[in-house]
N, CA, C and O of each residue as an XYZ file, in Angstrom:
600
protein
N      12.533     19.968    -13.697
C      11.639     19.772    -12.503
C      12.237     18.687    -11.751
O      12.116     18.764    -10.528
N      12.912     17.604    -12.272
C      13.404     16.522    -11.552
C      14.704     16.687    -10.792
O      15.278     15.746    -10.244
N      15.156     18.006    -10.791
C      16.415     18.084     -9.980
C      16.262     18.537     -8.675
O      16.104     19.741     -8.474
N      16.289     17.648     -7.660
C      15.994     17.985     -6.312
C      17.313     17.770     -5.476
O      18.118     16.895     -5.793
N      17.487     18.543     -4.476
C      18.625     18.491     -3.677
C      18.133     18.206     -2.101
O      17.198     18.862     -1.641
N      18.701     17.360     -1.436
C      18.289     17.183     -0.034
C      19.455     17.868      0.704
O      20.627     17.606      0.434
N      19.107     18.708      1.594
C      20.116     19.542      2.412
C      19.701     19.367      3.908
O      18.569     19.566      4.347
N      20.900     18.923      4.694
C      20.666     18.875      6.120
C      20.925     20.296      6.603
O      22.005     20.790      6.279
N      20.058     21.038      7.353
C      20.234     22.402      7.846
C      20.458     22.366      9.391
O      19.867     21.592     10.145
N      21.314     23.228      9.741
C      21.590     23.372     11.064
C      21.024     24.762     11.690
O      20.971     24.938     12.908
N      20.619     25.701     10.771
C      20.092     26.887     11.253
C      19.009     27.317     10.122
O      19.291     27.619      8.963
N      17.822     27.287     10.646
C      16.685     27.406      9.599
C      15.957     28.818      9.777
O      15.531     29.234     10.854
N      15.884     29.437      8.651
C      15.023     30.767      8.680
C      13.579     30.173      8.315
O      13.224     29.775      7.205
N      12.899     30.199      9.378
C      11.462     29.584      9.280
C      10.711     30.354      8.214
O       9.851     29.746      7.576
N      10.945     31.616      7.958
C      10.203     32.347      6.870
C      10.298     31.646      5.515
O       9.413     31.829      4.680
N      11.348     30.845      5.268
C      11.572     30.224      4.032
C      10.577     29.101      3.896
O      10.398     28.606      2.783
N       9.875     28.635      5.011
C       9.025     27.641      4.820
C       7.441     28.161      4.716
O       6.507     27.359      4.721
N       7.273     29.475      4.628
C       5.976     30.083      4.689
C       5.090     29.485      3.663
O       3.955     29.152      4.003
N       5.514     29.302      2.367
C       4.718     28.840      1.309
C       4.261     27.322      1.525
O       3.124     26.931      1.261
N       5.307     26.494      2.048
C       5.052     25.139      2.308
C       4.235     24.936      3.460
O       3.505     23.945      3.452
N       4.224     25.752      4.523
C       3.265     25.662      5.670
C       1.838     25.964      5.092
O       0.859     25.274      5.377
N       1.800     26.992      4.305
C       0.424     27.388      3.743
C      -0.186     26.208      2.892
O      -1.374     25.893      2.960
N       0.646     25.653      2.168
C       0.222     24.457      1.313
C      -0.303     23.389      2.242
O      -1.387     22.838      2.048
N       0.527     23.099      3.299
C       0.155     21.868      4.176
C      -1.106     22.237      4.885
O      -1.950     21.361      5.075
N      -1.321     23.574      5.332
C      -2.526     23.899      6.014
C      -3.808     23.802      5.042
O      -4.915     23.515      5.496
N      -3.597     24.048      3.729
C      -4.757     23.976      2.854
C      -5.139     22.518      2.704
O      -6.285     22.224      2.363
N      -4.208     21.582      2.949
C      -4.559     20.229      2.812
C      -5.069     19.590      4.083
O      -5.441     18.417      4.098
N      -5.084     20.426      5.225
C      -5.676     20.152      6.494
C      -4.523     19.490      7.367
O      -4.850     18.717      8.268
N      -3.236     19.758      7.136
C      -2.151     19.377      8.013
C      -1.715     20.458      8.839
O      -1.584     21.597      8.389
N      -1.482     20.149     10.041
C      -0.955     21.092     11.012
C       0.605     20.925     11.450
O       1.193     21.792     12.096
N       1.126     19.868     11.078
C       2.466     19.460     11.622
C       3.615     20.477     11.182
O       4.579     20.701     11.914
N       3.446     21.070      9.946
C       4.443     22.006      9.530
C       4.303     23.245     10.251
O       5.303     23.885     10.576
N       3.188     23.611     10.513
C       2.956     24.923     11.394
C       3.615     24.749     12.709
O       4.230     25.664     13.256
N       3.466     23.447     13.260
C       4.014     23.172     14.605
C       5.525     23.092     14.459
O       6.189     23.483     15.419
N       6.136     22.648     13.410
C       7.533     22.625     13.261
C       8.104     24.187     13.324
O       9.120     24.441     13.972
N       7.479     25.058     12.709
C       7.739     26.517     12.631
C       7.651     27.084     13.956
O       8.570     27.796     14.361
N       6.548     26.822     14.738
C       6.228     27.422     16.037
C       7.265     26.876     16.993
O       7.877     27.627     17.753
N       7.457     25.619     16.959
C       8.440     24.961     18.027
C       9.875     25.438     17.780
O      10.643     25.675     18.712
N      10.235     25.579     16.390
C      11.514     25.946     16.075
C      11.850     27.460     16.514
O      12.905     27.767     17.068
N      10.855     28.336     16.209
C      10.889     29.679     16.508
C      10.925     29.990     18.175
O      11.553     30.907     18.705
N      10.148     29.061     18.804
C      10.197     29.150     20.264
C      11.381     28.458     20.995
O      11.632     28.649     22.185
N      12.055     27.671     20.210
C      13.372     27.139     20.680
C      13.151     25.787     21.320
O      14.095     25.183     21.829
N      11.771     25.241     21.302
C      11.491     24.009     22.010
C      11.869     22.917     21.122
O      12.010     21.834     21.691
N      12.067     22.943     19.866
C      12.484     21.867     19.033
C      13.272     22.417     17.828
O      12.699     22.802     16.809
N      14.627     22.438     17.989
C      15.359     22.948     16.808
C      16.255     21.902     16.232
O      17.263     22.222     15.603
N      15.879     20.541     16.451
C      16.555     19.460     15.866
C      17.936     19.551     16.042
O      18.684     19.162     15.145
N      18.368     20.013     17.083
C      19.871     20.225     17.389
C      20.480     19.390     18.617
O      21.606     19.629     19.054
N      19.623     18.363     19.150
C      20.317     17.475     20.215
C      21.083     16.463     19.475
O      21.081     16.355     18.248
N      21.740     15.724     20.303
C      22.563     14.621     19.685
C      21.736     13.666     18.965
O      20.815     13.157     19.604
N      21.906     13.315     17.687
C      21.244     12.426     16.970
C      20.043     12.905     16.266
O      19.247     12.143     15.717
N      19.924     14.249     16.297
C      18.814     14.896     15.538
C      19.296     15.587     14.278
O      20.455     15.956     14.094
N      18.251     15.729     13.400
C      18.619     16.441     12.108
C      17.319     17.004     11.491
O      16.205     16.574     11.792
N      17.523     17.912     10.681
C      16.363     18.600      9.804
C      16.909     18.551      8.353
O      18.039     18.945      8.061
N      15.977     18.012      7.420
C      16.418     17.925      6.030
C      15.359     18.680      5.317
O      14.180     18.677      5.671
N      15.850     19.355      4.248
C      15.037     20.083      3.356
C      15.232     19.521      1.972
O      16.328     19.097      1.607
N      14.178     19.521      1.218
C      14.238     19.077     -0.193
C      14.042     20.462     -1.043
O      13.066     21.198     -0.905
N      15.031     20.678     -1.865
C      15.065     21.981     -2.639
C      15.021     21.634     -4.094
O      15.762     20.774     -4.571
N      14.063     22.374     -4.862
C      14.016     22.372     -6.255
C      14.255     23.726     -6.783
O      13.524     24.686     -6.539
N      15.320     23.761     -7.524
C      15.801     25.183     -7.948
C      16.102     25.923     -6.573
O      17.017     25.524     -5.853
N      15.343     26.966     -6.241
C      15.610     27.707     -4.986
C      14.336     27.589     -4.119
O      14.181     28.325     -3.144
N      13.411     26.644     -4.486
C      12.201     26.479     -3.724
C      12.333     25.356     -2.767
O      12.850     24.318     -3.181
N      11.916     25.437     -1.494
C      11.840     24.322     -0.544
C      10.545     23.748     -0.859
O       9.481     24.364     -0.798
N      10.709     22.399     -1.237
C       9.391     21.583     -1.621
C       9.198     20.389     -0.671
O       8.247     19.624     -0.828
N      10.058     20.234      0.269
C       9.727     19.138      1.151
C      10.568     19.373      2.495
O      11.460     20.221      2.542
N      10.248     18.621      3.506
C      10.862     18.687      4.816
C      10.611     17.350      5.449
O       9.592     16.682      5.274
N      11.726     16.991      6.270
C      11.563     15.865      7.202
C      12.605     15.901      8.192
O      13.735     16.308      7.923
N      12.231     15.448      9.440
C      13.206     15.598     10.570
C      13.350     14.420     11.349
O      12.588     13.460     11.233
N      14.310     14.465     12.143
C      14.647     13.223     13.065
C      14.918     13.832     14.446
O      15.697     14.778     14.566
N      14.290     13.301     15.465
C      14.326     13.728     16.876
C      14.755     12.505     17.713
O      14.557     11.362     17.302
N      15.299     12.746     18.798
C      15.318     11.799     19.984
C      13.928     11.509     20.143
O      13.169     12.473     20.039
N      13.354     10.207     20.409
C      11.983      9.906     20.594
C      11.562     10.503     21.934
O      12.037     10.038     22.970
N      10.673     11.535     21.957
C      10.350     12.190     23.203
C       9.255     11.252     23.944
O       8.928     11.556     25.090
N       8.727     10.207     23.366
C       7.787      9.261     23.961
C       8.499      8.010     24.627
O       7.865      7.124     25.201
N       9.853      8.024     24.498
C      10.428      6.815     24.923
C      11.658      7.192     25.801
O      12.396      8.132     25.507
N      11.832      6.410     26.886
C      13.044      6.502     27.711
C      14.237      5.800     27.083
O      15.387      5.996     27.475
N      13.939      5.033     26.163
C      15.165      4.256     25.501
C      15.886      5.145     24.491
O      15.382      5.557     23.446
N      17.047      5.379     24.897
C      17.949      6.330     23.939
C      18.206      5.813     22.583
O      18.614      6.601     21.730
N      18.024      4.646     22.307
C      18.209      3.965     20.995
C      17.151      4.042     19.937
O      17.206      3.419     18.876
N      16.162      4.867     20.304
C      14.986      4.985     19.550
C      14.889      6.574     19.002
O      14.732      7.530     19.761
N      14.999      6.666     17.677
C      14.844      7.980     17.026
C      13.337      8.032     16.565
O      12.615      7.035     16.538
N      12.945      9.280     16.212
C      11.525      9.557     15.765
C      11.564     10.383     14.474
O      12.242     11.405     14.360
N      10.777      9.860     13.494
C      10.583     10.731     12.186
C       9.586     11.778     12.512
O       8.519     11.473     13.045
N       9.898     13.024     12.207
C       8.959     14.092     12.461
C       8.735     14.931     11.325
O       9.660     15.151     10.542
N       7.566     15.436     11.153
C       7.149     16.684     10.391
C       7.438     16.389      8.762
O       7.707     17.342      8.030
N       7.377     15.201      8.302
C       7.483     14.899      6.968
C       6.271     15.551      6.097
O       5.076     15.410      6.359
N       6.803     16.280      5.030
C       5.812     16.835      4.151
C       6.520     17.192      2.868
O       7.639     17.702      2.814
N       5.694     16.848      1.758
C       6.274     17.156      0.448
C       5.057     17.981     -0.367
O       3.894     17.578     -0.369
N       5.440     19.023     -0.958
C       4.584     19.854     -1.699
C       3.745     18.908     -2.726
O       4.307     18.001     -3.339
N       2.440     19.173     -2.858
C       1.817     18.365     -3.823
C       2.288     18.453     -5.285
O       2.194     17.448     -5.990
N       2.738     19.483     -5.730
C       3.212     19.514     -7.073
C       4.413     18.768     -7.358
O       4.713     18.612     -8.542
N       5.131     18.292     -6.470
C       6.325     17.408     -6.522
C       6.211     16.078     -6.112
O       7.159     15.299     -6.212
N       5.066     15.739     -5.632
C       4.827     14.240     -5.212
C       4.923     13.467     -6.340
O       4.631     13.901     -7.454
N       5.407     12.074     -6.080
C       5.530     11.153     -7.242
C       6.867     11.372     -8.059
O       7.099     10.753     -9.097
N       7.704     12.276     -7.522
C       8.985     12.503     -8.128
C      10.191     11.832     -7.371
O      11.334     11.852     -7.830
N       9.854     11.238     -6.180
C      10.834     10.540     -5.311
C      11.319     11.462     -4.225
O      12.250     11.070     -3.522
N      10.749     12.724     -4.001
C      11.107     13.574     -3.024
C      11.020     13.040     -1.592
O      11.948     13.119     -0.787
N       9.849     12.499     -1.348
C       9.681     11.739     -0.035
C      10.621     10.726      0.248
O      11.064     10.568      1.385
N      10.982      9.972     -0.796
C      11.758      8.825     -0.550
C      13.273      9.300     -0.281
O      13.961      8.748      0.578
N      13.741     10.353     -1.067
C      15.013     10.955     -0.745
C      15.112     11.558      0.626
O      16.096     11.320      1.326
N      14.122     12.337      1.042
C      14.105     12.812      2.422
C      14.183     11.699      3.471
O      14.958     11.764      4.426
N      13.338     10.661      3.253
C      13.288      9.613      4.170
C      14.596      8.738      4.216
O      14.972      8.238      5.276
N      15.245      8.575      3.086
C      16.517      7.960      2.886
C      17.687      8.748      3.694
O      18.574      8.173      4.325
N      17.560     10.033      3.584
C      18.452     10.861      4.319
C      18.229     10.808      5.904
O      19.192     10.809      6.671
N      17.061     10.768      6.296
C      16.675     10.574      7.673
C      17.201      9.209      8.346
O      17.760      9.135      9.441
N      16.910      8.142      7.475
C      17.310      6.857      7.816
C      18.770      6.764      7.993
O      19.199      6.202      9.000
N      19.619      7.283      7.075
C      21.073      7.241      7.053
C      21.474      7.947      8.204
O      22.375      7.484      8.902
N      20.901      9.047      8.501
C      21.360      9.835      9.833
C      20.911      9.031     11.011
O      21.674      9.049     11.977
N      19.857      8.358     11.106
C      19.430      7.658     12.302
C      20.288      6.544     12.465
O      20.481      6.172     13.622
N      20.863      5.916     11.507
C      21.749      4.739     11.541
C      23.007      5.025     12.481
O      23.608      4.143     13.095
N      23.318      6.386     12.504
C      24.527      6.684     13.269
C      24.353      6.679     14.860
O      25.313      6.783     15.623
N      23.097      6.553     15.256
C      22.842      6.700     16.639
C      21.769      5.674     17.113
O      21.843      5.195     18.245
N      20.789      5.341     16.266
C      19.563      4.694     16.824
C      19.603      3.204     16.236
O      20.184      2.898     15.195
N      18.902      2.332     17.058
C      18.495      1.089     16.533
C      17.222      0.914     15.957
O      17.023      0.037     15.116
N      16.224      1.792     16.404
C      14.921      1.665     15.916
C      14.476      3.149     15.561
O      14.867      4.126     16.199
N      13.655      3.210     14.524
C      13.146      4.547     14.190
C      11.512      4.269     14.192
O      10.921      3.330     13.658
N      10.996      5.303     14.908
C       9.496      5.179     15.026
C       8.828      6.508     14.407
O       9.474      7.524     14.152
N       7.497      6.364     14.210
C       6.731      7.597     13.853
C       5.309      7.230     13.994
O       4.974      6.088     14.310
N       4.392      8.264     13.746
C       3.013      8.170     13.928
C       2.444      8.855     12.748
O       2.863      9.936     12.332
N       1.380      8.120     12.176
C       0.592      8.674     11.024
C      -0.761      8.154     11.184
O      -0.944      7.067     11.733
N      -1.751      8.889     10.721
C      -3.127      8.354     10.604
C      -3.538      8.502      9.099
O      -4.682      8.258      8.715
N      -2.585      8.893      8.321
C      -2.910      9.170      6.867
C      -2.669      7.800      6.062
O      -1.574      7.238      6.087
N      -3.687      7.341      5.400
C      -3.503      6.126      4.728
C      -2.473      6.023      3.573
O      -1.888      4.972      3.312
N      -2.282      7.223      2.878
C      -1.265      7.447      1.867
C       0.139      7.372      2.552
O       1.044      6.673      2.096
N       0.252      8.084      3.597
C       1.609      7.986      4.355
C       1.859      6.536      4.853
O       3.011      6.101      4.861
N       0.927      5.857      5.225
C       1.023      4.453      5.841
C       1.693      3.647      4.681
O       2.695      2.958      4.872
N       1.091      3.771      3.494
C       1.642      2.922      2.344
C       3.031      3.418      2.025
O       3.893      2.580      1.757
N       3.335      4.735      2.030
C       4.708      5.155      1.765
C       5.660      4.661      2.732
O       6.743      4.203      2.369
N       5.282      4.735      4.061
C       6.312      4.215      5.177
C       6.552      2.839      4.960
O       7.698      2.391      4.990
N       5.433      2.044      4.715
C       5.637      0.577      4.486
C       6.586      0.296      3.348
O       7.482     -0.545      3.419
N       6.328      1.078      2.251
C       7.279      0.854      1.057
C       8.738      1.190      1.330
O       9.613      0.757      0.580
N       9.030      1.971      2.413
C      10.331      2.388      2.911
C      10.894      1.269      3.854
O      12.050      1.349      4.269
N      10.086      0.241      4.186
C      10.653     -0.793      5.127
C      10.005     -0.740      6.433
O      10.264     -1.683      7.180
N       9.223      0.161      6.862
C       8.616      0.398      8.127
C       7.580     -0.749      8.318
O       6.876     -1.118      7.378
N       7.509     -1.274      9.489
C       6.445     -2.216      9.847
C       5.268     -1.510     10.731
O       5.451     -0.575     11.510
N       4.193     -2.060     10.489
C       2.964     -1.432     11.302
C       2.903     -2.243     12.514
O       2.955     -3.473     12.486
N       2.787     -1.524     13.615
C       2.398     -2.039     14.970
C       1.712     -1.139     15.827
O       2.286     -0.193     16.366
N       0.533     -1.389     15.974
C      -0.325     -0.444     16.868
C      -0.286     -0.816     18.282
O      -0.820     -0.084     19.115
N       0.366     -2.012     18.649
C       0.640     -2.308     19.933
C       1.803     -1.436     20.644
O       2.059     -1.620     21.834
N       2.441     -0.556     19.930
C       3.544      0.166     20.477
C       2.907      1.436     21.248
O       3.671      2.224     21.808
N       1.669      1.613     21.274
C       1.191      2.752     22.089
C       0.505      3.898     21.048
O       0.626      3.870     19.824
N      -0.133      4.761     21.708
C      -0.826      5.850     20.842
C       0.067      6.618     20.100
O      -0.328      7.082     19.030
N       1.329      6.856     20.524
C       2.232      7.762     19.873
C       3.057      7.102     18.827
O       3.988      7.739     18.334
N       2.812      5.916     18.450
C       3.657      5.127     17.437
C       2.891      4.144     16.645
O       2.444      3.147     17.212
N       2.694      4.345     15.333
C       2.075      3.565     14.440
C       3.093      2.584     13.593
O       2.711      1.465     13.252
N       4.306      3.029     13.301
C       5.249      2.391     12.469
C       6.587      2.416     13.041
O       6.991      3.345     13.739
N       7.295      1.351     12.729
C       8.640      1.308     13.341
C       9.647      0.529     12.185
O       9.264     -0.302     11.362
N      10.969      1.014     12.357
C      11.892      0.437     11.457
C      13.253      0.006     12.258
O      13.945      0.837     12.845
N      13.517     -1.213     12.219
C      14.760     -1.741     12.832
C      16.001     -1.287     12.011
O      16.040     -1.508     10.801
N      16.905     -0.721     12.591
C      18.061     -0.169     11.804
C      19.281     -1.057     11.921
O      20.316     -0.687     11.366
N      19.254     -2.127     12.553
C      20.476     -3.005     12.815
C      21.063     -3.461     11.502
O      22.060     -4.183     11.490
């Protein structure tokens, strides 16, 4: 159970995320469904400079996802944005989220000075703070947490 692989993908077959999307929807989350919809429409394929999409795989099952975008809410090019983080409930507390986030942070260091995100989930808030993110609600409605990458 504890053997997880984090893979950066350049071409995603969104059908492979069907079970994960259904799990996330059953928990009341819509962000994975948006990832699939936007990816299939071509509006966000995580393929611009400084962007990436990571999958967590256990055996042959996709059990988590996290992405990095150029921040669409900022005109400052040195700001990246964490997007669409989700880990399947049955593998939470095994370090999957941490491995995904470490991959995103390592990728972000190649291009960005700051990494931002938005969450209203108290559990996610604690997770991001444990990863070194600071909370700052003064950054506007689209950002609740940031991490300096210097």
